[in-house]
Amino acid sequence: MQTELSKQLGVEHAVFGFTPFPAVAAAISRAGGFGVLGAVRYTAPDDLRRDLDWIEAHIGGRPYGLDVVMPAKKVEGVTEADVEAMIPEGHRRFVADTLAKYGVPELAAGEASGWRITGWMEQVARRQLDVAFDYPIRLLANALGSPPADVVARAHDRGVLVAALAGSARHARKHRDAGIDIVVAQGYEAGGHTGEIASMVLTPEVVDAVDPLPVLAAGGIGSGQQVAAALSLGAQGVWLGSIWLTTTEAELQSPALTRKLLAAGSGDTVRSRALTGKPARQLRTEWTDAWDDPDGPGTLPMPLQGLLVAEAVSRIQKHEVEPLLGTPVGQIVGRMTDRRDVRAVFDDLTRGFERAVDRINRIAGRSGPS
């Protein structure tokens, strides 16, 4: 599963694996792919430094990258406290009433919320980059589009490629014009923030829009056959996120959440603003239903919604309140039916890819190995 891009980055397979877990990122790179660590949860720079040190010690010198979340336009002088003050009291009551309805216990005295949306704020992302650029990362990806121009320049000065996610050809062209090196075409099926165009339509549109920039296909990909389809549409690789959530290396703290993921079908996700204020695909739960109910107060815009629900999400996760328990995940969750290590996932991807290529060769009247 090699392409020009994978050869440029020195990896065996053109499989880019996004994950919030350092152990998964390292395992992806060791298996011949390209691990990308999600940085949004690292609000303390020392925590990110600790985990990058761990990756360096366990990745065997293989390449890896970092994914941050930052807007292209800078807003000066806005603190987390300023944003918190914008949250209406009625929305706070709705959160409290919903948690009380399901008997969700409080966090222990002095226990801080383990999930904060402050990683979406630019000043936090810039502190993450101050740490990351001390390490030999090969790729910087931004989930909110093109990062600010000075960040792109800073990455390029260090020989780091810059990638940005796009949900339409229009977005992709903006990334190209901003000096981005790689566009990730993220289809409707993807977990987390995603647009409304499906991968089969989006990928070739983006490939044509930004040619000759390399494009990675994302959304609904979890088998080797789907990797082959993405490459046949012109992508130079695939960007996989959800498929790693149920690997044995993943550090999901909740056995109940793992069970829910393994039991879910491809129709058990929903695009909801409940988590961050922007449409994000996640498991459908009674929590998402409550926020999407037209009789409720409705969600707030980003980043207000994320700050509003941060403690609630931590309480739900800590106490494993199953009706409310969810996570961002794509429609590929229907294929995630057992726990496997990252190497086993790669073995499955490569076998499926070979079968797909052989099938096309037969259709085209060719024989022999691909």
PDB file of N, CA, C and O in Angstrom, residues 308-357:
ATOM      1  N   LEU A 308     -19.323  24.099  28.329  1.00  0.00           N
ATOM      2  CA  LEU A 308     -20.537  23.813  29.097  1.00  0.00           C
ATOM      3  C   LEU A 308     -20.609  22.357  29.528  1.00  0.00           C
ATOM      4  O   LEU A 308     -20.966  22.050  30.669  1.00  0.00           O
ATOM      5  N   VAL A 309     -20.279  21.435  28.615  1.00  0.00           N
ATOM      6  CA  VAL A 309     -20.504  20.014  28.895  1.00  0.00           C
ATOM      7  C   VAL A 309     -19.254  19.289  29.382  1.00  0.00           C
ATOM      8  O   VAL A 309     -19.308  18.088  29.642  1.00  0.00           O
ATOM      9  N   ALA A 310     -18.125  19.995  29.521  1.00  0.00           N
ATOM     10  CA  ALA A 310     -16.865  19.319  29.841  1.00  0.00           C
ATOM     11  C   ALA A 310     -16.956  18.495  31.120  1.00  0.00           C
ATOM     12  O   ALA A 310     -16.603  17.313  31.138  1.00  0.00           O
ATOM     13  N   GLU A 311     -17.414  19.109  32.189  1.00  0.00           N
ATOM     14  CA  GLU A 311     -17.489  18.370  33.451  1.00  0.00           C
ATOM     15  C   GLU A 311     -18.528  17.258  33.371  1.00  0.00           C
ATOM     16  O   GLU A 311     -18.317  16.152  33.890  1.00  0.00           O
ATOM     17  N   ALA A 312     -19.643  17.526  32.691  1.00  0.00           N
ATOM     18  CA  ALA A 312     -20.683  16.508  32.563  1.00  0.00           C
ATOM     19  C   ALA A 312     -20.152  15.276  31.834  1.00  0.00           C
ATOM     20  O   ALA A 312     -20.401  14.133  32.238  1.00  0.00           O
ATOM     21  N   VAL A 313     -19.408  15.496  30.754  1.00  0.00           N
ATOM     22  CA  VAL A 313     -18.839  14.376  29.999  1.00  0.00           C
ATOM     23  C   VAL A 313     -17.881  13.588  30.880  1.00  0.00           C
ATOM     24  O   VAL A 313     -17.880  12.345  30.863  1.00  0.00           O
ATOM     25  N   SER A 314     -17.075  14.274  31.670  1.00  0.00           N
ATOM     26  CA  SER A 314     -16.152  13.585  32.573  1.00  0.00           C
ATOM     27  C   SER A 314     -16.908  12.745  33.595  1.00  0.00           C
ATOM     28  O   SER A 314     -16.515  11.607  33.891  1.00  0.00           O
ATOM     29  N   ARG A 315     -17.982  13.296  34.138  1.00  0.00           N
ATOM     30  CA  ARG A 315     -18.777  12.541  35.122  1.00  0.00           C
ATOM     31  C   ARG A 315     -19.416  11.310  34.487  1.00  0.00           C
ATOM     32  O   ARG A 315     -19.402  10.217  35.067  1.00  0.00           O
ATOM     33  N   ILE A 316     -19.948  11.475  33.294  1.00  0.00           N
ATOM     34  CA  ILE A 316     -20.581  10.348  32.598  1.00  0.00           C
ATOM     35  C   ILE A 316     -19.559   9.248  32.318  1.00  0.00           C
ATOM     36  O   ILE A 316     -19.830   8.056  32.529  1.00  0.00           O
ATOM     37  N   GLN A 317     -18.362   9.655  31.872  1.00  0.00           N
ATOM     38  CA  GLN A 317     -17.334   8.677  31.548  1.00  0.00           C
ATOM     39  C   GLN A 317     -16.796   8.001  32.812  1.00  0.00           C
ATOM     40  O   GLN A 317     -16.638   6.777  32.854  1.00  0.00           O
ATOM     41  N   LYS A 318     -16.513   8.787  33.841  1.00  0.00           N
ATOM     42  CA  LYS A 318     -15.925   8.234  35.070  1.00  0.00           C
ATOM     43  C   LYS A 318     -16.850   7.212  35.707  1.00  0.00           C
ATOM     44  O   LYS A 318     -16.408   6.158  36.173  1.00  0.00           O
ATOM     45  N   HIS A 319     -18.141   7.516  35.731  1.00  0.00           N
ATOM     46  CA  HIS A 319     -19.097   6.644  36.410  1.00  0.00           C
ATOM     47  C   HIS A 319     -19.804   5.682  35.450  1.00  0.00           C
ATOM     48  O   HIS A 319     -20.685   4.932  35.871  1.00  0.00           O
ATOM     49  N   GLU A 320     -19.392   5.690  34.185  1.00  0.00           N
ATOM     50  CA  GLU A 320     -19.894   4.753  33.171  1.00  0.00           C
ATOM     51  C   GLU A 320     -21.431   4.663  33.173  1.00  0.00           C
ATOM     52  O   GLU A 320     -22.014   3.593  33.291  1.00  0.00           O
ATOM     53  N   VAL A 321     -22.044   5.821  33.020  1.00  0.00           N
ATOM     54  CA  VAL A 321     -23.506   5.886  32.963  1.00  0.00           C
ATOM     55  C   VAL A 321     -23.908   5.526  31.532  1.00  0.00           C
ATOM     56  O   VAL A 321     -23.939   6.382  30.636  1.00  0.00           O
ATOM     57  N   GLU A 322     -24.210   4.252  31.302  1.00  0.00           N
ATOM     58  CA  GLU A 322     -24.287   3.710  29.945  1.00  0.00           C
ATOM     59  C   GLU A 322     -25.290   4.402  29.027  1.00  0.00           C
ATOM     60  O   GLU A 322     -24.996   4.604  27.847  1.00  0.00           O
ATOM     61  N   PRO A 323     -26.476   4.795  29.493  1.00  0.00           N
ATOM     62  CA  PRO A 323     -27.403   5.447  28.551  1.00  0.00           C
ATOM     63  C   PRO A 323     -26.832   6.741  27.955  1.00  0.00           C
ATOM     64  O   PRO A 323     -27.181   7.114  26.837  1.00  0.00           O
ATOM     65  N   LEU A 324     -25.961   7.428  28.700  1.00  0.00           N
ATOM     66  CA  LEU A 324     -25.400   8.701  28.255  1.00  0.00           C
ATOM     67  C   LEU A 324     -23.998   8.560  27.681  1.00  0.00           C
ATOM     68  O   LEU A 324     -23.470   9.512  27.098  1.00  0.00           O
ATOM     69  N   LEU A 325     -23.392   7.401  27.822  1.00  0.00           N
ATOM     70  CA  LEU A 325     -21.979   7.199  27.518  1.00  0.00           C
ATOM     71  C   LEU A 325     -21.753   7.076  26.013  1.00  0.00           C
ATOM     72  O   LEU A 325     -22.333   6.216  25.351  1.00  0.00           O
ATOM     73  N   GLY A 326     -20.901   7.947  25.478  1.00  0.00           N
ATOM     74  CA  GLY A 326     -20.617   7.912  24.050  1.00  0.00           C
ATOM     75  C   GLY A 326     -19.233   8.445  23.758  1.00  0.00           C
ATOM     76  O   GLY A 326     -18.469   8.794  24.664  1.00  0.00           O
ATOM     77  N   THR A 327     -18.917   8.543  22.467  1.00  0.00           N
ATOM     78  CA  THR A 327     -17.627   9.062  22.027  1.00  0.00           C
ATOM     79  C   THR A 327     -17.721   9.396  20.547  1.00  0.00           C
ATOM     80  O   THR A 327     -18.544   8.803  19.836  1.00  0.00           O
ATOM     81  N   PRO A 328     -16.913  10.324  20.063  1.00  0.00           N
ATOM     82  CA  PRO A 328     -16.862  10.520  18.615  1.00  0.00           C
ATOM     83  C   PRO A 328     -16.404   9.230  17.931  1.00  0.00           C
ATOM     84  O   PRO A 328     -15.421   8.610  18.344  1.00  0.00           O
ATOM     85  N   VAL A 329     -17.126   8.829  16.900  1.00  0.00           N
ATOM     86  CA  VAL A 329     -16.782   7.627  16.143  1.00  0.00           C
ATOM     87  C   VAL A 329     -17.518   7.677  14.815  1.00  0.00           C
ATOM     88  O   VAL A 329     -18.613   8.232  14.723  1.00  0.00           O
ATOM     89  N   GLY A 330     -16.915   7.107  13.788  1.00  0.00           N
ATOM     90  CA  GLY A 330     -17.522   7.132  12.465  1.00  0.00           C
ATOM     91  C   GLY A 330     -18.415   5.940  12.203  1.00  0.00           C
ATOM     92  O   GLY A 330     -18.538   5.013  13.014  1.00  0.00           O
ATOM     93  N   GLN A 331     -19.034   5.947  11.036  1.00  0.00           N
ATOM     94  CA  GLN A 331     -19.933   4.864  10.661  1.00  0.00           C
ATOM     95  C   GLN A 331     -19.214   3.537  10.501  1.00  0.00           C
ATOM     96  O   GLN A 331     -19.850   2.477  10.522  1.00  0.00           O
ATOM     97  N   ILE A 332     -17.885   3.571  10.421  1.00  0.00           N
ATOM     98  CA  ILE A 332     -17.113   2.331  10.325  1.00  0.00           C
ATOM     99  C   ILE A 332     -17.212   1.528  11.610  1.00  0.00           C
ATOM    100  O   ILE A 332     -16.770   0.367  11.668  1.00  0.00           O
ATOM    101  N   VAL A 333     -17.825   2.079  12.651  1.00  0.00           N
ATOM    102  CA  VAL A 333     -17.974   1.365  13.922  1.00  0.00           C
ATOM    103  C   VAL A 333     -18.650   0.013  13.719  1.00  0.00           C
ATOM    104  O   VAL A 333     -18.436  -0.928  14.495  1.00  0.00           O
ATOM    105  N   GLY A 334     -19.447  -0.121  12.670  1.00  0.00           N
ATOM    106  CA  GLY A 334     -20.102  -1.400  12.407  1.00  0.00           C
ATOM    107  C   GLY A 334     -19.141  -2.525  12.095  1.00  0.00           C
ATOM    108  O   GLY A 334     -19.498  -3.705  12.219  1.00  0.00           O
ATOM    109  N   ARG A 335     -17.918  -2.205  11.683  1.00  0.00           N
ATOM    110  CA  ARG A 335     -16.891  -3.222  11.424  1.00  0.00           C
ATOM    111  C   ARG A 335     -16.029  -3.496  12.649  1.00  0.00           C
ATOM    112  O   ARG A 335     -15.222  -4.426  12.647  1.00  0.00           O
ATOM    113  N   MET A 336     -16.180  -2.701  13.683  1.00  0.00           N
ATOM    114  CA  MET A 336     -15.335  -2.825  14.871  1.00  0.00           C
ATOM    115  C   MET A 336     -15.995  -3.787  15.857  1.00  0.00           C
ATOM    116  O   MET A 336     -16.597  -3.378  16.849  1.00  0.00           O
ATOM    117  N   THR A 337     -15.891  -5.069  15.567  1.00  0.00           N
ATOM    118  CA  THR A 337     -16.652  -6.077  16.307  1.00  0.00           C
ATOM    119  C   THR A 337     -15.818  -6.881  17.296  1.00  0.00           C
ATOM    120  O   THR A 337     -16.369  -7.686  18.035  1.00  0.00           O
ATOM    121  N   ASP A 338     -14.506  -6.700  17.299  1.00  0.00           N
ATOM    122  CA  ASP A 338     -13.674  -7.411  18.271  1.00  0.00           C
ATOM    123  C   ASP A 338     -12.435  -6.585  18.588  1.00  0.00           C
ATOM    124  O   ASP A 338     -12.064  -5.677  17.854  1.00  0.00           O
ATOM    125  N   ARG A 339     -11.804  -6.912  19.714  1.00  0.00           N
ATOM    126  CA  ARG A 339     -10.595  -6.215  20.129  1.00  0.00           C
ATOM    127  C   ARG A 339      -9.392  -6.894  19.486  1.00  0.00           C
ATOM    128  O   ARG A 339      -9.203  -8.107  19.606  1.00  0.00           O
ATOM    129  N   ARG A 340      -8.577  -6.110  18.812  1.00  0.00           N
ATOM    130  CA  ARG A 340      -7.364  -6.615  18.170  1.00  0.00           C
ATOM    131  C   ARG A 340      -6.256  -5.618  18.419  1.00  0.00           C
ATOM    132  O   ARG A 340      -6.518  -4.440  18.695  1.00  0.00           O
ATOM    133  N   ASP A 341      -5.019  -6.073  18.303  1.00  0.00           N
ATOM    134  CA  ASP A 341      -3.942  -5.107  18.411  1.00  0.00           C
ATOM    135  C   ASP A 341      -3.756  -4.403  17.068  1.00  0.00           C
ATOM    136  O   ASP A 341      -4.326  -4.796  16.045  1.00  0.00           O
ATOM    137  N   VAL A 342      -2.976  -3.344  17.080  1.00  0.00           N
ATOM    138  CA  VAL A 342      -2.793  -2.524  15.881  1.00  0.00           C
ATOM    139  C   VAL A 342      -2.186  -3.347  14.749  1.00  0.00           C
ATOM    140  O   VAL A 342      -2.564  -3.204  13.584  1.00  0.00           O
ATOM    141  N   ARG A 343      -1.235  -4.228  15.084  1.00  0.00           N
ATOM    142  CA  ARG A 343      -0.617  -5.062  14.055  1.00  0.00           C
ATOM    143  C   ARG A 343      -1.662  -5.928  13.360  1.00  0.00           C
ATOM    144  O   ARG A 343      -1.624  -6.091  12.129  1.00  0.00           O
ATOM    145  N   ALA A 344      -2.613  -6.467  14.094  1.00  0.00           N
ATOM    146  CA  ALA A 344      -3.660  -7.296  13.484  1.00  0.00           C
ATOM    147  C   ALA A 344      -4.537  -6.471  12.554  1.00  0.00           C
ATOM    148  O   ALA A 344      -4.984  -6.964  11.511  1.00  0.00           O
ATOM    149  N   VAL A 345      -4.795  -5.225  12.920  1.00  0.00           N
ATOM    150  CA  VAL A 345      -5.560  -4.344  12.029  1.00  0.00           C
ATOM    151  C   VAL A 345      -4.804  -4.153  10.721  1.00  0.00           C
ATOM    152  O   VAL A 345      -5.393  -4.224   9.626  1.00  0.00           O
ATOM    153  N   PHE A 346      -3.501  -3.919  10.801  1.00  0.00           N
ATOM    154  CA  PHE A 346      -2.709  -3.747   9.584  1.00  0.00           C
ATOM    155  C   PHE A 346      -2.669  -5.020   8.747  1.00  0.00           C
ATOM    156  O   PHE A 346      -2.730  -4.962   7.520  1.00  0.00           O
ATOM    157  N   ASP A 347      -2.577  -6.163   9.400  1.00  0.00           N
ATOM    158  CA  ASP A 347      -2.597  -7.424   8.655  1.00  0.00           C
ATOM    159  C   ASP A 347      -3.901  -7.563   7.874  1.00  0.00           C
ATOM    160  O   ASP A 347      -3.907  -7.982   6.707  1.00  0.00           O
ATOM    161  N   ASP A 348      -5.005  -7.204   8.518  1.00  0.00           N
ATOM    162  CA  ASP A 348      -6.302  -7.264   7.850  1.00  0.00           C
ATOM    163  C   ASP A 348      -6.376  -6.268   6.695  1.00  0.00           C
ATOM    164  O   ASP A 348      -6.890  -6.582   5.613  1.00  0.00           O
ATOM    165  N   LEU A 349      -5.852  -5.057   6.907  1.00  0.00           N
ATOM    166  CA  LEU A 349      -5.859  -4.046   5.850  1.00  0.00           C
ATOM    167  C   LEU A 349      -5.053  -4.513   4.639  1.00  0.00           C
ATOM    168  O   LEU A 349      -5.498  -4.371   3.486  1.00  0.00           O
ATOM    169  N   THR A 350      -3.867  -5.053   4.876  1.00  0.00           N
ATOM    170  CA  THR A 350      -3.024  -5.450   3.749  1.00  0.00           C
ATOM    171  C   THR A 350      -3.618  -6.636   2.997  1.00  0.00           C
ATOM    172  O   THR A 350      -3.581  -6.668   1.763  1.00  0.00           O
ATOM    173  N   ARG A 351      -4.176  -7.597   3.710  1.00  0.00           N
ATOM    174  CA  ARG A 351      -4.806  -8.744   3.021  1.00  0.00           C
ATOM    175  C   ARG A 351      -5.990  -8.288   2.189  1.00  0.00           C
ATOM    176  O   ARG A 351      -6.169  -8.720   1.037  1.00  0.00           O
ATOM    177  N   GLY A 352      -6.826  -7.440   2.756  1.00  0.00           N
ATOM    178  CA  GLY A 352      -7.981  -6.941   2.015  1.00  0.00           C
ATOM    179  C   GLY A 352      -7.572  -6.121   0.809  1.00  0.00           C
ATOM    180  O   GLY A 352      -8.209  -6.186  -0.253  1.00  0.00           O
ATOM    181  N   PHE A 353      -6.514  -5.329   0.959  1.00  0.00           N
ATOM    182  CA  PHE A 353      -6.004  -4.533  -0.157  1.00  0.00           C
ATOM    183  C   PHE A 353      -5.541  -5.444  -1.291  1.00  0.00           C
ATOM    184  O   PHE A 353      -5.860  -5.213  -2.468  1.00  0.00           O
ATOM    185  N   GLU A 354      -4.790  -6.479  -0.949  1.00  0.00           N
ATOM    186  CA  GLU A 354      -4.307  -7.413  -1.972  1.00  0.00           C
ATOM    187  C   GLU A 354      -5.464  -8.086  -2.702  1.00  0.00           C
ATOM    188  O   GLU A 354      -5.442  -8.241  -3.936  1.00  0.00           O
ATOM    189  N   ARG A 355      -6.478  -8.508  -1.961  1.00  0.00           N
ATOM    190  CA  ARG A 355      -7.644  -9.143  -2.599  1.00  0.00           C
ATOM    191  C   ARG A 355      -8.333  -8.182  -3.554  1.00  0.00           C
ATOM    192  O   ARG A 355      -8.734  -8.560  -4.661  1.00  0.00           O
ATOM    193  N   ALA A 356      -8.464  -6.921  -3.120  1.00  0.00           N
ATOM    194  CA  ALA A 356      -9.148  -5.942  -3.977  1.00  0.00           C
ATOM    195  C   ALA A 356      -8.358  -5.683  -5.250  1.00  0.00           C
ATOM    196  O   ALA A 356      -8.931  -5.609  -6.348  1.00  0.00           O
ATOM    197  N   VAL A 357      -7.045  -5.524  -5.122  1.00  0.00           N
ATOM    198  CA  VAL A 357      -6.214  -5.267  -6.300  1.00  0.00           C
ATOM    199  C   VAL A 357      -6.232  -6.470  -7.244  1.00  0.00           C
ATOM    200  O   VAL A 357      -6.334  -6.322  -8.466  1.00  0.00           O
TER     201      VAL A 357
END
